[in-house]
GROMACS .gro file of C-alpha atoms in nm:
model
  211
    1MET     CA    1   0.001  -0.008   0.003
    2LEU     CA    2   0.287   0.240   0.086
    3THR     CA    3   0.440   0.172  -0.265
    4LEU     CA    4   0.106   0.259  -0.423
    5ILE     CA    5   0.065   0.570  -0.232
    6ALA     CA    6   0.451   0.694  -0.315
    7ARG     CA    7   0.353   0.606  -0.674
    8ASP     CA    8   0.058   0.818  -0.709
    9LEU     CA    9   0.226   1.097  -0.516
   10ARG     CA   10   0.518   1.077  -0.791
   11ILE     CA   11   0.273   1.084  -1.071
   12GLY     CA   12   0.077   1.370  -0.905
   13TRP     CA   13   0.409   1.582  -0.888
   14ALA     CA   14   0.549   1.484  -1.208
   15SER     CA   15   0.213   1.557  -1.406
   16GLY     CA   16   0.183   1.907  -1.226
   17GLY     CA   17  -0.173   1.836  -1.092
   18ILE     CA   18  -0.063   1.895  -0.744
   19VAL     CA   19   0.100   2.244  -0.831
   20ASN     CA   20  -0.180   2.335  -1.064
   21ALA     CA   21  -0.451   2.280  -0.769
   22VAL     CA   22  -0.262   2.480  -0.549
   23ALA     CA   23  -0.203   2.771  -0.807
   24PHE     CA   24  -0.563   2.751  -0.877
   25PHE     CA   25  -0.658   2.788  -0.524
   26LEU     CA   26  -0.442   3.094  -0.480
   27LEU     CA   27  -0.556   3.246  -0.807
   28VAL     CA   28  -0.918   3.227  -0.673
   29THR     CA   29  -0.829   3.397  -0.345
   30ILE     CA   30  -0.613   3.651  -0.522
   31LEU     CA   31  -0.908   3.751  -0.764
   32PHE     CA   32  -1.183   3.745  -0.531
   33PRO     CA   33  -1.089   4.084  -0.338
   34PHE     CA   34  -1.092   4.240  -0.678
   35ALA     CA   35  -1.439   4.121  -0.724
   36VAL     CA   36  -1.594   4.242  -0.409
   37GLY     CA   37  -1.377   4.553  -0.354
   38PRO     CA   38  -1.132   4.648  -0.080
   39ASP     CA   39  -1.385   4.637   0.218
   40THR     CA   40  -1.153   4.475   0.453
   41VAL     CA   41  -1.451   4.398   0.697
   42LEU     CA   42  -1.677   4.230   0.433
   43LEU     CA   43  -1.354   4.037   0.319
   44ALA     CA   44  -1.255   3.918   0.685
   45ARG     CA   45  -1.631   3.808   0.728
   46ILE     CA   46  -1.662   3.604   0.417
   47GLY     CA   47  -1.291   3.507   0.362
   48GLY     CA   48  -1.333   3.181   0.516
   49GLY     CA   49  -1.602   3.070   0.290
   50VAL     CA   50  -1.404   3.184   0.004
   51ILE     CA   51  -1.125   2.966   0.103
   52TRP     CA   52  -1.331   2.668   0.132
   53ALA     CA   53  -1.494   2.714  -0.193
   54ALA     CA   54  -1.165   2.741  -0.347
   55ALA     CA   55  -1.032   2.440  -0.184
   56LEU     CA   56  -1.328   2.238  -0.313
   57LEU     CA   57  -1.267   2.352  -0.657
   58ALA     CA   58  -0.906   2.278  -0.628
   59ALA     CA   59  -0.980   1.927  -0.513
   60LEU     CA   60  -1.184   1.865  -0.832
   61MET     CA   61  -0.909   1.965  -1.076
   62PRO     CA   62  -0.708   1.639  -1.089
   63VAL     CA   63  -1.010   1.424  -1.055
   64GLU     CA   64  -0.998   1.285  -1.429
   65ARG     CA   65  -0.619   1.184  -1.374
   66LEU     CA   66  -0.681   1.002  -1.043
   67VAL     CA   67  -0.820   0.659  -1.154
   68GLY     CA   68  -0.875   0.670  -1.537
   69PRO     CA   69  -0.503   0.634  -1.645
   70ASP     CA   70  -0.454   0.338  -1.455
   71LEU     CA   71  -0.750   0.174  -1.576
   72ASP     CA   72  -0.672   0.243  -1.932
   73SER     CA   73  -0.303   0.129  -1.898
   74GLY     CA   74  -0.397  -0.201  -1.730
   75VAL     CA   75  -0.237  -0.109  -1.391
   76ILE     CA   76  -0.540  -0.185  -1.204
   77ASP     CA   77  -0.602  -0.514  -1.395
   78GLN     CA   78  -0.247  -0.619  -1.288
   79LEU     CA   79  -0.315  -0.532  -0.930
   80ALA     CA   80  -0.633  -0.730  -0.942
   81VAL     CA   81  -0.450  -1.037  -1.077
   82ARG     CA   82  -0.193  -1.015  -0.806
   83GLY     CA   83  -0.467  -1.043  -0.550
   84VAL     CA   84  -0.469  -0.678  -0.441
   85SER     CA   85  -0.796  -0.572  -0.306
   86LEU     CA   86  -0.938  -0.287  -0.521
   87SER     CA   87  -1.086  -0.116  -0.214
   88ALA     CA   88  -0.725  -0.122  -0.083
   89VAL     CA   89  -0.615   0.028  -0.419
   90ALA     CA   90  -0.876   0.306  -0.386
   91ALA     CA   91  -0.786   0.372  -0.012
   92ALA     CA   92  -0.413   0.418  -0.135
   93LYS     CA   93  -0.517   0.659  -0.396
   94ILE     CA   94  -0.723   0.857  -0.147
   95VAL     CA   95  -0.419   0.889   0.086
   96ALA     CA   96  -0.198   0.981  -0.190
   97HIS     CA   97  -0.456   1.253  -0.308
   98TRP     CA   98  -0.476   1.399   0.000
   99LEU     CA   99  -0.104   1.393   0.080
  100GLY     CA  100  -0.057   1.572  -0.252
  101PHE     CA  101  -0.317   1.848  -0.217
  102GLY     CA  102  -0.418   1.858   0.159
  103PRO     CA  103  -0.110   2.001   0.329
  104PRO     CA  104   0.001   2.213   0.049
  105LEU     CA  105  -0.366   2.373   0.035
  106MET     CA  106  -0.341   2.419   0.416
  107LEU     CA  107   0.004   2.612   0.367
  108ALA     CA  108  -0.159   2.810   0.069
  109ALA     CA  109  -0.440   2.906   0.296
  110VAL     CA  110  -0.206   3.120   0.521
  111LEU     CA  111  -0.111   3.322   0.196
  112ALA     CA  112  -0.485   3.354   0.115
  113ALA     CA  113  -0.572   3.463   0.471
  114GLY     CA  114  -0.328   3.744   0.421
  115LEU     CA  115  -0.473   3.842   0.096
  116LEU     CA  116  -0.838   3.839   0.263
  117GLY     CA  117  -0.725   4.023   0.572
  118LEU     CA  118  -0.843   3.713   0.814
  119PRO     CA  119  -0.742   3.766   1.176
  120ALA     CA  120  -0.548   3.481   1.346
  121ALA     CA  121  -0.846   3.317   1.514
  122THR     CA  122  -1.036   3.279   1.198
  123LEU     CA  123  -0.715   3.151   1.016
  124ALA     CA  124  -0.694   2.906   1.294
  125ALA     CA  125  -1.057   2.798   1.263
  126VAL     CA  126  -1.020   2.758   0.874
  127GLU     CA  127  -0.701   2.550   0.917
  128LEU     CA  128  -0.869   2.310   1.156
  129GLY     CA  129  -1.159   2.279   0.937
  130LEU     CA  130  -0.934   2.178   0.643
  131LEU     CA  131  -0.751   1.944   0.823
  132ILE     CA  132  -1.072   1.759   0.929
  133GLY     CA  133  -1.242   1.826   0.591
  134THR     CA  134  -0.999   1.786   0.309
  135PRO     CA  135  -0.962   1.384   0.370
  136GLY     CA  136  -1.344   1.365   0.296
  137LEU     CA  137  -1.277   1.580  -0.028
  138ALA     CA  138  -1.010   1.365  -0.129
  139ALA     CA  139  -1.223   1.034  -0.077
  140LEU     CA  140  -1.502   1.200  -0.270
  141ALA     CA  141  -1.267   1.297  -0.571
  142VAL     CA  142  -1.129   0.933  -0.593
  143ALA     CA  143  -1.474   0.792  -0.588
  144THR     CA  144  -1.596   1.048  -0.841
  145SER     CA  145  -1.306   0.968  -1.056
  146ALA     CA  146  -1.361   0.600  -1.058
  147LEU     CA  147  -1.732   0.659  -1.147
  148VAL     CA  148  -1.683   0.868  -1.444
  149THR     CA  149  -1.380   0.692  -1.581
  150GLY     CA  150  -1.460   0.619  -1.956
  151LEU     CA  151  -1.733   0.837  -1.983
  152ARG     CA  152  -1.741   1.098  -2.269
  153GLY     CA  153  -1.660   1.446  -2.131
  154ALA     CA  154  -1.552   1.298  -1.799
  155GLY     CA  155  -1.439   1.636  -1.665
  156SER     CA  156  -1.773   1.774  -1.696
  157VAL     CA  157  -1.951   1.477  -1.571
  158ALA     CA  158  -1.712   1.451  -1.272
  159GLY     CA  159  -1.811   1.837  -1.171
  160LEU     CA  160  -2.186   1.742  -1.169
  161VAL     CA  161  -2.132   1.432  -0.953
  162MET     CA  162  -1.898   1.569  -0.695
  163LEU     CA  163  -2.022   1.916  -0.634
  164PRO     CA  164  -2.358   1.860  -0.500
  165LEU     CA  165  -2.209   1.576  -0.291
  166ALA     CA  166  -1.940   1.814  -0.158
  167VAL     CA  167  -2.209   2.057  -0.049
  168PRO     CA  168  -2.216   1.922   0.347
  169LEU     CA  169  -1.858   1.962   0.373
  170LEU     CA  170  -1.852   2.324   0.233
  171ILE     CA  171  -2.155   2.418   0.455
  172PHE     CA  172  -2.004   2.271   0.784
  173GLY     CA  173  -1.647   2.382   0.694
  174ALA     CA  174  -1.759   2.740   0.639
  175GLY     CA  175  -1.998   2.712   0.934
  176SER     CA  176  -1.714   2.584   1.173
  177ILE     CA  177  -1.539   2.920   1.133
  178GLU     CA  178  -1.810   3.088   1.345
  179GLY     CA  179  -2.004   2.774   1.458
  180GLY     CA  180  -1.773   2.619   1.692
  181MET     CA  181  -1.752   2.258   1.805
  182GLY     CA  182  -2.098   2.171   1.677
  183ALA     CA  183  -2.018   2.248   1.310
  184LEU     CA  184  -1.664   2.083   1.347
  185LYS     CA  185  -1.830   1.767   1.466
  186LEU     CA  186  -2.081   1.764   1.172
  187LEU     CA  187  -1.792   1.823   0.939
  188GLY     CA  188  -1.591   1.543   1.103
  189ALA     CA  189  -1.880   1.308   1.071
  190VAL     CA  190  -1.940   1.386   0.692
  191SER     CA  191  -1.575   1.346   0.633
  192LEU     CA  192  -1.562   1.025   0.808
  193LEU     CA  193  -1.864   0.875   0.620
  194LEU     CA  194  -1.702   0.975   0.298
  195LEU     CA  195  -1.371   0.812   0.409
  196ALA     CA  196  -1.545   0.500   0.511
  197GLY     CA  197  -1.769   0.468   0.194
  198ALA     CA  198  -1.554   0.583  -0.093
  199PRO     CA  199  -1.316   0.302  -0.124
  200PHE     CA  200  -1.599   0.054  -0.177
  201VAL     CA  201  -1.769   0.292  -0.424
  202ALA     CA  202  -1.455   0.332  -0.602
  203ALA     CA  203  -1.365  -0.037  -0.612
  204ALA     CA  204  -1.714  -0.128  -0.743
  205ALA     CA  205  -1.663   0.132  -1.006
  206MET     CA  206  -1.320   0.013  -1.098
  207ARG     CA  207  -1.449  -0.338  -1.106
  208ALA     CA  208  -1.716  -0.233  -1.369
  209GLY     CA  209  -1.478  -0.050  -1.568
  210MET     CA  210  -1.236  -0.344  -1.599
  211GLU     CA  211  -1.526  -0.581  -1.758
   0.00000   0.00000   0.00000
């Protein structure tokens, strides 16, 4: 499993997907103040929600490349022939995807907070929420990638599938900034639910794609 995680991380860095996701995240947060104006009070009030929305869109960017290339090249078939559980493969991809975009996104959120004028307490709440919620985003991204692999216009379909399912993470993540422990617990529950179910959903989708 560690080999699979390291392999997916190398591919993510080599393809530029991780760098592109973080760059997109920063671009959204940089452009947002230009759209709403230089009102520092307004930016500080809505900045946490902006960071969460940008994080969701950044997690969606590499969805097409998470499972599809391995199915097309026969890597998944070879692993299945060797007796590796497809749910374990999906779990390894979830861990690798989170390691690739979660910590870098949390570091980029510090820069985004400076651009949006967020106070330290708000930044701390945002970082805690991202730490809890981004594993759920990674799980949802891998499951979505497996579900849309092989479909025409997979990128557009992935957005239609993933974005509605990610709404609870977005709501509770943004709500945890001011909602306290109650919203954080709900965010954690949703994230754990996605982490528990996504490997099996992705495994079923990969099995169907191999037939």
